[in-house]
C-alpha atoms as a PDB file:
ATOM      1  CA  UNK A   1     114.800 110.732 111.733  1.00  0.00           C
ATOM      2  CA  UNK A   2     111.404 110.070 110.157  1.00  0.00           C
ATOM      3  CA  UNK A   3     110.575 108.753 106.699  1.00  0.00           C
ATOM      4  CA  UNK A   4     107.596 110.503 105.092  1.00  0.00           C
ATOM      5  CA  UNK A   5     107.992 109.446 101.470  1.00  0.00           C
ATOM      6  CA  UNK A   6     109.455 111.632  98.732  1.00  0.00           C
ATOM      7  CA  UNK A   7     108.223 113.649  95.775  1.00  0.00           C
ATOM      8  CA  UNK A   8     109.090 110.737  93.468  1.00  0.00           C
ATOM      9  CA  UNK A   9     107.777 107.876  95.620  1.00  0.00           C
ATOM     10  CA  UNK A  10     104.209 107.460  96.870  1.00  0.00           C
ATOM     11  CA  UNK A  11     104.435 105.804 100.287  1.00  0.00           C
ATOM     12  CA  UNK A  12     101.187 104.678 101.909  1.00  0.00           C
ATOM     13  CA  UNK A  13     100.593 105.369 105.604  1.00  0.00           C
ATOM     14  CA  UNK A  14     101.158 101.755 106.629  1.00  0.00           C
ATOM     15  CA  UNK A  15     104.443 101.660 104.715  1.00  0.00           C
ATOM     16  CA  UNK A  16     105.806 104.826 106.358  1.00  0.00           C
ATOM     17  CA  UNK A  17     104.775 103.446 109.752  1.00  0.00           C
ATOM     18  CA  UNK A  18     106.656 100.211 109.014  1.00  0.00           C
ATOM     19  CA  UNK A  19     109.831 102.020 107.926  1.00  0.00           C
ATOM     20  CA  UNK A  20     109.844 104.286 110.975  1.00  0.00           C
ATOM     21  CA  UNK A  21     109.081 101.398 113.327  1.00  0.00           C
ATOM     22  CA  UNK A  22     112.054  99.437 111.979  1.00  0.00           C
ATOM     23  CA  UNK A  23     114.298 102.499 112.367  1.00  0.00           C
ATOM     24  CA  UNK A  24     113.111 103.025 115.949  1.00  0.00           C
ATOM     25  CA  UNK A  25     113.535  99.354 116.896  1.00  0.00           C
ATOM     26  CA  UNK A  26     116.872  99.164 115.037  1.00  0.00           C
ATOM     27  CA  UNK A  27     115.648  95.976 113.397  1.00  0.00           C
ATOM     28  CA  UNK A  28     115.984  94.986 109.728  1.00  0.00           C
ATOM     29  CA  UNK A  29     112.858  95.837 107.733  1.00  0.00           C
ATOM     30  CA  UNK A  30     111.758  92.799 105.727  1.00  0.00           C
ATOM     31  CA  UNK A  31     109.643  93.940 102.779  1.00  0.00           C
ATOM     32  CA  UNK A  32     107.644  91.463 100.715  1.00  0.00           C
ATOM     33  CA  UNK A  33     105.313  92.014  97.790  1.00  0.00           C
ATOM     34  CA  UNK A  34     104.738  91.235  94.147  1.00  0.00           C
ATOM     35  CA  UNK A  35     107.661  91.930  91.784  1.00  0.00           C
ATOM     36  CA  UNK A  36     107.417  95.499  90.524  1.00  0.00           C
ATOM     37  CA  UNK A  37     105.676  96.988  93.562  1.00  0.00           C
ATOM     38  CA  UNK A  38     108.622  99.225  94.498  1.00  0.00           C
ATOM     39  CA  UNK A  39     110.429  97.201  97.180  1.00  0.00           C
ATOM     40  CA  UNK A  40     113.930  97.964  95.925  1.00  0.00           C
ATOM     41  CA  UNK A  41     112.985 101.546  95.143  1.00  0.00           C
ATOM     42  CA  UNK A  42     111.788 101.930  98.736  1.00  0.00           C
ATOM     43  CA  UNK A  43     115.337 101.548 100.077  1.00  0.00           C
ATOM     44  CA  UNK A  44     116.619 104.168  97.635  1.00  0.00           C
ATOM     45  CA  UNK A  45     113.862 106.573  98.622  1.00  0.00           C
ATOM     46  CA  UNK A  46     114.431 106.013 102.343  1.00  0.00           C
ATOM     47  CA  UNK A  47     118.085 106.891 101.822  1.00  0.00           C
ATOM     48  CA  UNK A  48     117.143 109.987  99.807  1.00  0.00           C
ATOM     49  CA  UNK A  49     114.504 111.103 102.302  1.00  0.00           C
ATOM     50  CA  UNK A  50     116.817 110.757 105.302  1.00  0.00           C
ATOM     51  CA  UNK A  51     119.880 112.106 103.494  1.00  0.00           C
ATOM     52  CA  UNK A  52     121.851 108.885 103.897  1.00  0.00           C
ATOM     53  CA  UNK A  53     124.190 106.952 101.626  1.00  0.00           C
ATOM     54  CA  UNK A  54     122.886 103.611 100.379  1.00  0.00           C
ATOM     55  CA  UNK A  55     124.896 100.395 100.119  1.00  0.00           C
ATOM     56  CA  UNK A  56     123.264  97.789  97.903  1.00  0.00           C
ATOM     57  CA  UNK A  57     123.836  94.026  98.082  1.00  0.00           C
ATOM     58  CA  UNK A  58     122.063  92.245  95.226  1.00  0.00           C
ATOM     59  CA  UNK A  59     121.507  88.582  96.049  1.00  0.00           C
ATOM     60  CA  UNK A  60     121.774  85.839  93.424  1.00  0.00           C
ATOM     61  CA  UNK A  61     121.192  82.096  93.607  1.00  0.00           C
ATOM     62  CA  UNK A  62     124.955  81.570  94.007  1.00  0.00           C
ATOM     63  CA  UNK A  63     125.477  84.257  96.676  1.00  0.00           C
ATOM     64  CA  UNK A  64     126.856  83.066 100.025  1.00  0.00           C
ATOM     65  CA  UNK A  65     126.369  84.883 103.302  1.00  0.00           C
ATOM     66  CA  UNK A  66     130.125  84.997 103.862  1.00  0.00           C
ATOM     67  CA  UNK A  67     130.491  87.212 100.783  1.00  0.00           C
ATOM     68  CA  UNK A  68     128.555  89.921 102.596  1.00  0.00           C
ATOM     69  CA  UNK A  69     131.115  89.881 105.411  1.00  0.00           C
ATOM     70  CA  UNK A  70     134.437  89.304 103.684  1.00  0.00           C
ATOM     71  CA  UNK A  71     136.335  86.854 101.498  1.00  0.00           C
ATOM     72  CA  UNK A  72     139.893  85.644 101.967  1.00  0.00           C
ATOM     73  CA  UNK A  73     141.774  85.364  98.671  1.00  0.00           C
ATOM     74  CA  UNK A  74     144.118  82.472  99.475  1.00  0.00           C
ATOM     75  CA  UNK A  75     144.894  81.848  95.801  1.00  0.00           C
ATOM     76  CA  UNK A  76     146.306  85.337  95.259  1.00  0.00           C
ATOM     77  CA  UNK A  77     148.356  85.061  98.441  1.00  0.00           C
ATOM     78  CA  UNK A  78     149.834  81.740  97.312  1.00  0.00           C
ATOM     79  CA  UNK A  79     150.706  83.201  93.919  1.00  0.00           C
ATOM     80  CA  UNK A  80     152.333  86.254  95.491  1.00  0.00           C
ATOM     81  CA  UNK A  81     154.350  84.060  97.852  1.00  0.00           C
ATOM     82  CA  UNK A  82     155.723  82.167  94.861  1.00  0.00           C
ATOM     83  CA  UNK A  83     156.663  85.495  93.264  1.00  0.00           C
ATOM     84  CA  UNK A  84     158.312  86.740  96.449  1.00  0.00           C
ATOM     85  CA  UNK A  85     155.957  89.685  96.948  1.00  0.00           C
ATOM     86  CA  UNK A  86     156.489  91.622 100.200  1.00  0.00           C
ATOM     87  CA  UNK A  87     152.794  92.152 100.849  1.00  0.00           C
ATOM     88  CA  UNK A  88     152.301  88.422 101.304  1.00  0.00           C
ATOM     89  CA  UNK A  89     153.375  88.768 104.947  1.00  0.00           C
ATOM     90  CA  UNK A  90     150.275  90.814 105.803  1.00  0.00           C
ATOM     91  CA  UNK A  91     147.137  88.689 105.462  1.00  0.00           C
ATOM     92  CA  UNK A  92     144.987  91.834 105.511  1.00  0.00           C
ATOM     93  CA  UNK A  93     146.125  92.494 101.945  1.00  0.00           C
ATOM     94  CA  UNK A  94     144.091  89.474 100.859  1.00  0.00           C
ATOM     95  CA  UNK A  95     140.853  90.231 102.683  1.00  0.00           C
ATOM     96  CA  UNK A  96     138.088  91.509 100.417  1.00  0.00           C
ATOM     97  CA  UNK A  97     135.477  93.465 102.329  1.00  0.00           C
ATOM     98  CA  UNK A  98     131.821  92.654 101.763  1.00  0.00           C
ATOM     99  CA  UNK A  99     128.786  94.931 101.805  1.00  0.00           C
ATOM    100  CA  UNK A 100     128.092  94.363 105.521  1.00  0.00           C
ATOM    101  CA  UNK A 101     131.682  95.244 106.398  1.00  0.00           C
ATOM    102  CA  UNK A 102     131.377  98.380 104.263  1.00  0.00           C
ATOM    103  CA  UNK A 103     128.162  99.364 106.059  1.00  0.00           C
ATOM    104  CA  UNK A 104     129.542  98.572 109.522  1.00  0.00           C
ATOM    105  CA  UNK A 105     132.712 100.625 109.125  1.00  0.00           C
ATOM    106  CA  UNK A 106     131.023 103.614 107.487  1.00  0.00           C
ATOM    107  CA  UNK A 107     131.714 106.796 109.403  1.00  0.00           C
ATOM    108  CA  UNK A 108     128.062 107.804 109.116  1.00  0.00           C
ATOM    109  CA  UNK A 109     124.694 106.061 109.302  1.00  0.00           C
ATOM    110  CA  UNK A 110     123.825 104.344 106.007  1.00  0.00           C
ATOM    111  CA  UNK A 111     120.971 102.407 104.457  1.00  0.00           C
ATOM    112  CA  UNK A 112     121.943  98.811 103.693  1.00  0.00           C
ATOM    113  CA  UNK A 113     119.760  97.112 101.082  1.00  0.00           C
ATOM    114  CA  UNK A 114     119.853  93.305 100.920  1.00  0.00           C
ATOM    115  CA  UNK A 115     117.862  92.820  97.744  1.00  0.00           C
ATOM    116  CA  UNK A 116     115.859  89.661  96.926  1.00  0.00           C
ATOM    117  CA  UNK A 117     117.103  87.525  99.798  1.00  0.00           C
ATOM    118  CA  UNK A 118     114.798  84.681  98.752  1.00  0.00           C
ATOM    119  CA  UNK A 119     116.934  84.030  95.659  1.00  0.00           C
ATOM    120  CA  UNK A 120     119.713  82.563  97.790  1.00  0.00           C
ATOM    121  CA  UNK A 121     119.982  79.146  99.424  1.00  0.00           C
ATOM    122  CA  UNK A 122     117.568  78.465 102.293  1.00  0.00           C
ATOM    123  CA  UNK A 123     120.447  78.605 104.803  1.00  0.00           C
ATOM    124  CA  UNK A 124     121.520  82.074 103.664  1.00  0.00           C
ATOM    125  CA  UNK A 125     119.279  84.032 106.111  1.00  0.00           C
ATOM    126  CA  UNK A 126     120.292  81.793 109.031  1.00  0.00           C
ATOM    127  CA  UNK A 127     123.961  82.426 108.260  1.00  0.00           C
ATOM    128  CA  UNK A 128     123.416  86.161 108.830  1.00  0.00           C
ATOM    129  CA  UNK A 129     121.367  85.913 112.039  1.00  0.00           C
ATOM    130  CA  UNK A 130     124.036  86.926 114.528  1.00  0.00           C
ATOM    131  CA  UNK A 131     125.706  89.470 112.290  1.00  0.00           C
ATOM    132  CA  UNK A 132     122.457  91.392 111.684  1.00  0.00           C
ATOM    133  CA  UNK A 133     121.359  91.020 115.295  1.00  0.00           C
ATOM    134  CA  UNK A 134     124.573  92.082 117.009  1.00  0.00           C
ATOM    135  CA  UNK A 135     125.891  94.183 114.124  1.00  0.00           C
ATOM    136  CA  UNK A 136     129.333  92.628 114.405  1.00  0.00           C
ATOM    137  CA  UNK A 137     131.349  89.703 113.101  1.00  0.00           C
ATOM    138  CA  UNK A 138     134.756  88.101 113.627  1.00  0.00           C
ATOM    139  CA  UNK A 139     137.506  87.941 111.004  1.00  0.00           C
ATOM    140  CA  UNK A 140     139.367  84.699 111.694  1.00  0.00           C
ATOM    141  CA  UNK A 141     142.323  85.419 109.406  1.00  0.00           C
ATOM    142  CA  UNK A 142     143.245  88.685 111.140  1.00  0.00           C
ATOM    143  CA  UNK A 143     141.765  88.026 114.601  1.00  0.00           C
ATOM    144  CA  UNK A 144     139.754  91.265 114.632  1.00  0.00           C
ATOM    145  CA  UNK A 145     136.106  91.924 115.375  1.00  0.00           C
ATOM    146  CA  UNK A 146     134.283  94.288 113.043  1.00  0.00           C
ATOM    147  CA  UNK A 147     131.537  96.230 114.819  1.00  0.00           C
ATOM    148  CA  UNK A 148     129.109  98.732 113.356  1.00  0.00           C
ATOM    149  CA  UNK A 149     130.263 102.280 114.135  1.00  0.00           C
ATOM    150  CA  UNK A 150     126.721 103.481 113.397  1.00  0.00           C
ATOM    151  CA  UNK A 151     123.982 100.859 113.236  1.00  0.00           C
ATOM    152  CA  UNK A 152     122.778 100.918 109.598  1.00  0.00           C
ATOM    153  CA  UNK A 153     119.150 100.967 108.527  1.00  0.00           C
ATOM    154  CA  UNK A 154     118.791  97.509 106.991  1.00  0.00           C
ATOM    155  CA  UNK A 155     116.089  96.911 104.382  1.00  0.00           C
ATOM    156  CA  UNK A 156     115.653  93.366 103.094  1.00  0.00           C
ATOM    157  CA  UNK A 157     113.411  92.578 100.128  1.00  0.00           C
ATOM    158  CA  UNK A 158     111.800  89.287  99.161  1.00  0.00           C
ATOM    159  CA  UNK A 159     109.559  88.255  96.271  1.00  0.00           C
ATOM    160  CA  UNK A 160     108.211  85.423  98.429  1.00  0.00           C
ATOM    161  CA  UNK A 161     109.703  82.749  96.169  1.00  0.00           C
ATOM    162  CA  UNK A 162     110.579  80.644  99.205  1.00  0.00           C
ATOM    163  CA  UNK A 163     109.817  80.656 102.914  1.00  0.00           C
ATOM    164  CA  UNK A 164     112.325  82.329 105.216  1.00  0.00           C
ATOM    165  CA  UNK A 165     113.385  80.694 108.526  1.00  0.00           C
ATOM    166  CA  UNK A 166     111.386  81.575 111.644  1.00  0.00           C
ATOM    167  CA  UNK A 167     114.529  82.548 113.565  1.00  0.00           C
ATOM    168  CA  UNK A 168     115.337  85.085 110.854  1.00  0.00           C
ATOM    169  CA  UNK A 169     111.789  86.441 110.713  1.00  0.00           C
ATOM    170  CA  UNK A 170     111.801  86.934 114.480  1.00  0.00           C
ATOM    171  CA  UNK A 171     114.650  89.423 114.160  1.00  0.00           C
ATOM    172  CA  UNK A 172     112.929  91.527 111.493  1.00  0.00           C
ATOM    173  CA  UNK A 173     110.093  94.034 111.341  1.00  0.00           C
ATOM    174  CA  UNK A 174     107.837  92.754 108.569  1.00  0.00           C
ATOM    175  CA  UNK A 175     105.788  94.646 106.003  1.00  0.00           C
ATOM    176  CA  UNK A 176     103.903  93.372 102.957  1.00  0.00           C
ATOM    177  CA  UNK A 177     103.424  95.936 100.199  1.00  0.00           C
ATOM    178  CA  UNK A 178      99.890  95.369  98.970  1.00  0.00           C
ATOM    179  CA  UNK A 179      99.151  96.042  95.352  1.00  0.00           C
ATOM    180  CA  UNK A 180      97.981  99.664  94.972  1.00  0.00           C
ATOM    181  CA  UNK A 181      94.260 100.360  94.682  1.00  0.00           C
ATOM    182  CA  UNK A 182      92.927 102.647  91.960  1.00  0.00           C
ATOM    183  CA  UNK A 183      93.399 105.882  93.916  1.00  0.00           C
ATOM    184  CA  UNK A 184      96.945 105.027  94.995  1.00  0.00           C
ATOM    185  CA  UNK A 185      97.797 103.982  91.436  1.00  0.00           C
ATOM    186  CA  UNK A 186      96.547 107.340  90.178  1.00  0.00           C
ATOM    187  CA  UNK A 187      98.869 109.091  92.627  1.00  0.00           C
ATOM    188  CA  UNK A 188     101.787 106.929  91.481  1.00  0.00           C
ATOM    189  CA  UNK A 189     101.059 107.674  87.828  1.00  0.00           C
ATOM    190  CA  UNK A 190     100.875 111.399  88.559  1.00  0.00           C
ATOM    191  CA  UNK A 191     104.413 111.255  89.968  1.00  0.00           C
ATOM    192  CA  UNK A 192     105.811 109.538  86.876  1.00  0.00           C
ATOM    193  CA  UNK A 193     103.547 111.001  84.167  1.00  0.00           C
ATOM    194  CA  UNK A 194     102.298 114.354  85.477  1.00  0.00           C
ATOM    195  CA  UNK A 195      99.465 115.983  83.606  1.00  0.00           C
ATOM    196  CA  UNK A 196      98.228 112.851  81.812  1.00  0.00           C
ATOM    197  CA  UNK A 197      94.708 113.358  80.412  1.00  0.00           C
ATOM    198  CA  UNK A 198      92.035 112.204  82.847  1.00  0.00           C
ATOM    199  CA  UNK A 199      90.005 110.256  80.284  1.00  0.00           C
ATOM    200  CA  UNK A 200      93.050 108.372  78.999  1.00  0.00           C
ATOM    201  CA  UNK A 201      94.203 107.595  82.541  1.00  0.00           C
ATOM    202  CA  UNK A 202      90.781 106.344  83.628  1.00  0.00           C
ATOM    203  CA  UNK A 203      90.395 104.111  80.563  1.00  0.00           C
ATOM    204  CA  UNK A 204      93.951 102.775  80.789  1.00  0.00           C
ATOM    205  CA  UNK A 205      93.778 101.982  84.509  1.00  0.00           C
ATOM    206  CA  UNK A 206      90.346 100.389  84.116  1.00  0.00           C
ATOM    207  CA  UNK A 207      91.766  98.093  81.421  1.00  0.00           C
ATOM    208  CA  UNK A 208      94.839  97.414  83.522  1.00  0.00           C
ATOM    209  CA  UNK A 209      92.877  96.320  86.585  1.00  0.00           C
ATOM    210  CA  UNK A 210      90.538  94.213  84.408  1.00  0.00           C
ATOM    211  CA  UNK A 211      93.603  92.427  83.018  1.00  0.00           C
ATOM    212  CA  UNK A 212      94.944  91.777  86.533  1.00  0.00           C
ATOM    213  CA  UNK A 213      91.605  90.311  87.595  1.00  0.00           C
ATOM    214  CA  UNK A 214      91.299  88.035  84.562  1.00  0.00           C
ATOM    215  CA  UNK A 215      90.935  84.405  85.666  1.00  0.00           C
ATOM    216  CA  UNK A 216      93.682  82.096  84.398  1.00  0.00           C
ATOM    217  CA  UNK A 217      96.337  84.811  84.085  1.00  0.00           C
ATOM    218  CA  UNK A 218      99.780  83.322  84.743  1.00  0.00           C
ATOM    219  CA  UNK A 219     101.587  86.601  85.537  1.00  0.00           C
ATOM    220  CA  UNK A 220      99.686  89.659  86.632  1.00  0.00           C
ATOM    221  CA  UNK A 221     101.154  92.938  85.329  1.00  0.00           C
ATOM    222  CA  UNK A 222     102.824  95.033  88.019  1.00  0.00           C
ATOM    223  CA  UNK A 223     103.063  98.708  88.907  1.00  0.00           C
ATOM    224  CA  UNK A 224     106.300  99.157  86.964  1.00  0.00           C
ATOM    225  CA  UNK A 225     104.715  97.532  83.916  1.00  0.00           C
ATOM    226  CA  UNK A 226     101.652  99.781  83.881  1.00  0.00           C
ATOM    227  CA  UNK A 227     103.980 102.789  84.102  1.00  0.00           C
ATOM    228  CA  UNK A 228     105.910 101.485  81.074  1.00  0.00           C
ATOM    229  CA  UNK A 229     102.617 100.888  79.250  1.00  0.00           C
ATOM    230  CA  UNK A 230     101.398 104.415  79.919  1.00  0.00           C
ATOM    231  CA  UNK A 231     104.733 105.797  78.727  1.00  0.00           C
ATOM    232  CA  UNK A 232     104.232 103.958  75.423  1.00  0.00           C
ATOM    233  CA  UNK A 233     100.630 105.151  75.114  1.00  0.00           C
ATOM    234  CA  UNK A 234     101.781 108.739  75.578  1.00  0.00           C
ATOM    235  CA  UNK A 235     104.649 108.284  73.125  1.00  0.00           C
ATOM    236  CA  UNK A 236     102.186 106.946  70.515  1.00  0.00           C
ATOM    237  CA  UNK A 237      99.785 109.800  71.324  1.00  0.00           C
ATOM    238  CA  UNK A 238      96.937 107.380  71.912  1.00  0.00           C
ATOM    239  CA  UNK A 239      93.577 108.537  73.184  1.00  0.00           C
ATOM    240  CA  UNK A 240      91.008 106.881  75.413  1.00  0.00           C
ATOM    241  CA  UNK A 241      88.998 106.003  72.284  1.00  0.00           C
ATOM    242  CA  UNK A 242      92.015 104.238  70.774  1.00  0.00           C
ATOM    243  CA  UNK A 243      92.194 102.006  73.841  1.00  0.00           C
ATOM    244  CA  UNK A 244      88.501 101.135  73.630  1.00  0.00           C
ATOM    245  CA  UNK A 245      88.812  99.918  70.044  1.00  0.00           C
ATOM    246  CA  UNK A 246      88.371  96.167  69.846  1.00  0.00           C
ATOM    247  CA  UNK A 247      86.251  95.683  72.963  1.00  0.00           C
ATOM    248  CA  UNK A 248      87.052  94.681  76.516  1.00  0.00           C
ATOM    249  CA  UNK A 249      88.032  91.105  75.644  1.00  0.00           C
ATOM    250  CA  UNK A 250      90.537  92.015  72.919  1.00  0.00           C
ATOM    251  CA  UNK A 251      94.276  92.181  73.413  1.00  0.00           C
ATOM    252  CA  UNK A 252      95.154  95.564  74.919  1.00  0.00           C
ATOM    253  CA  UNK A 253      97.042  98.028  72.756  1.00  0.00           C
ATOM    254  CA  UNK A 254     100.835  97.564  73.042  1.00  0.00           C
ATOM    255  CA  UNK A 255     100.143  94.501  75.185  1.00  0.00           C
ATOM    256  CA  UNK A 256     103.819  93.488  75.230  1.00  0.00           C
ATOM    257  CA  UNK A 257     104.341  95.954  78.077  1.00  0.00           C
ATOM    258  CA  UNK A 258     101.734  94.171  80.223  1.00  0.00           C
ATOM    259  CA  UNK A 259     101.605  90.516  79.163  1.00  0.00           C
ATOM    260  CA  UNK A 260     104.978  88.825  79.529  1.00  0.00           C
ATOM    261  CA  UNK A 261     104.423  85.220  78.418  1.00  0.00           C
ATOM    262  CA  UNK A 262     102.745  83.450  75.524  1.00  0.00           C
ATOM    263  CA  UNK A 263     100.205  81.701  77.761  1.00  0.00           C
ATOM    264  CA  UNK A 264      98.660  85.008  78.834  1.00  0.00           C
ATOM    265  CA  UNK A 265      98.731  86.380  75.270  1.00  0.00           C
ATOM    266  CA  UNK A 266      96.936  83.232  74.038  1.00  0.00           C
ATOM    267  CA  UNK A 267      94.392  83.633  76.827  1.00  0.00           C
ATOM    268  CA  UNK A 268      93.413  87.112  75.624  1.00  0.00           C
ATOM    269  CA  UNK A 269      93.477  85.986  71.987  1.00  0.00           C
ATOM    270  CA  UNK A 270      90.965  83.260  72.852  1.00  0.00           C
ATOM    271  CA  UNK A 271      88.802  85.759  74.725  1.00  0.00           C
ATOM    272  CA  UNK A 272      88.876  88.078  71.704  1.00  0.00           C
ATOM    273  CA  UNK A 273      87.960  85.196  69.391  1.00  0.00           C
ATOM    274  CA  UNK A 274      85.042  84.199  71.625  1.00  0.00           C
ATOM    275  CA  UNK A 275      83.859  87.810  71.843  1.00  0.00           C
ATOM    276  CA  UNK A 276      83.843  88.088  68.022  1.00  0.00           C
ATOM    277  CA  UNK A 277      81.861  84.845  67.799  1.00  0.00           C
ATOM    278  CA  UNK A 278      79.246  86.127  70.227  1.00  0.00           C
ATOM    279  CA  UNK A 279      78.837  89.364  68.273  1.00  0.00           C
ATOM    280  CA  UNK A 280      78.030  87.362  65.136  1.00  0.00           C
END
């Protein structure tokens, strides 16, 4: 069972090595990187490549670790007892299975994605240490132990918004997705926009990387944003010459796809103003 990337996902050599190492070690793969570098998509592509079903657990700031295991609905049980419902005598009727339970009891090997773990409380990763290490947990209400029938491939993503505990990191295989270089970005674009004109692609990517390297930029545009930008350029039938209009310091065409806050827009407006002043 080896991951080699897919036709719709460009996986670098170091990324495929990391995925396969985590699978071999049967350790969770912790993937960090800038937003928009394909961390979530990686899990989907691993599942597709290996022919496995994917179970996705999207983490929010209010998510608790217990929700990934199970939740006991005591309120519904109390209400049913007042209504004289027969099912109230079996506590299992009020246990709601979480994503880890679903992955553990699956009859086949699955890919379990725990997406954006750094959004949750700092104690969230620690609360899952034993469950992810031993691949089992205890249900106190029913007195049963849930064990993984087939150890799932666990992929955990983080945008690096907060530090994760050392004890948690020790149990993971770590990989940082570096931002693609020009050649890798070209390969990614070819997957999503095959046949794009070479001159347009070269000019667009040159502008894109110049924007990312601009000093004072609050939010650098990501891979997903340059793909959206190129889609708009193609839809508007723009040429390489159209992109060059206005000079290097001007706001890029359809800049709303790349610049996502007013501070960065004002930065490029000031640069354009200064460039016009120098030309005079």
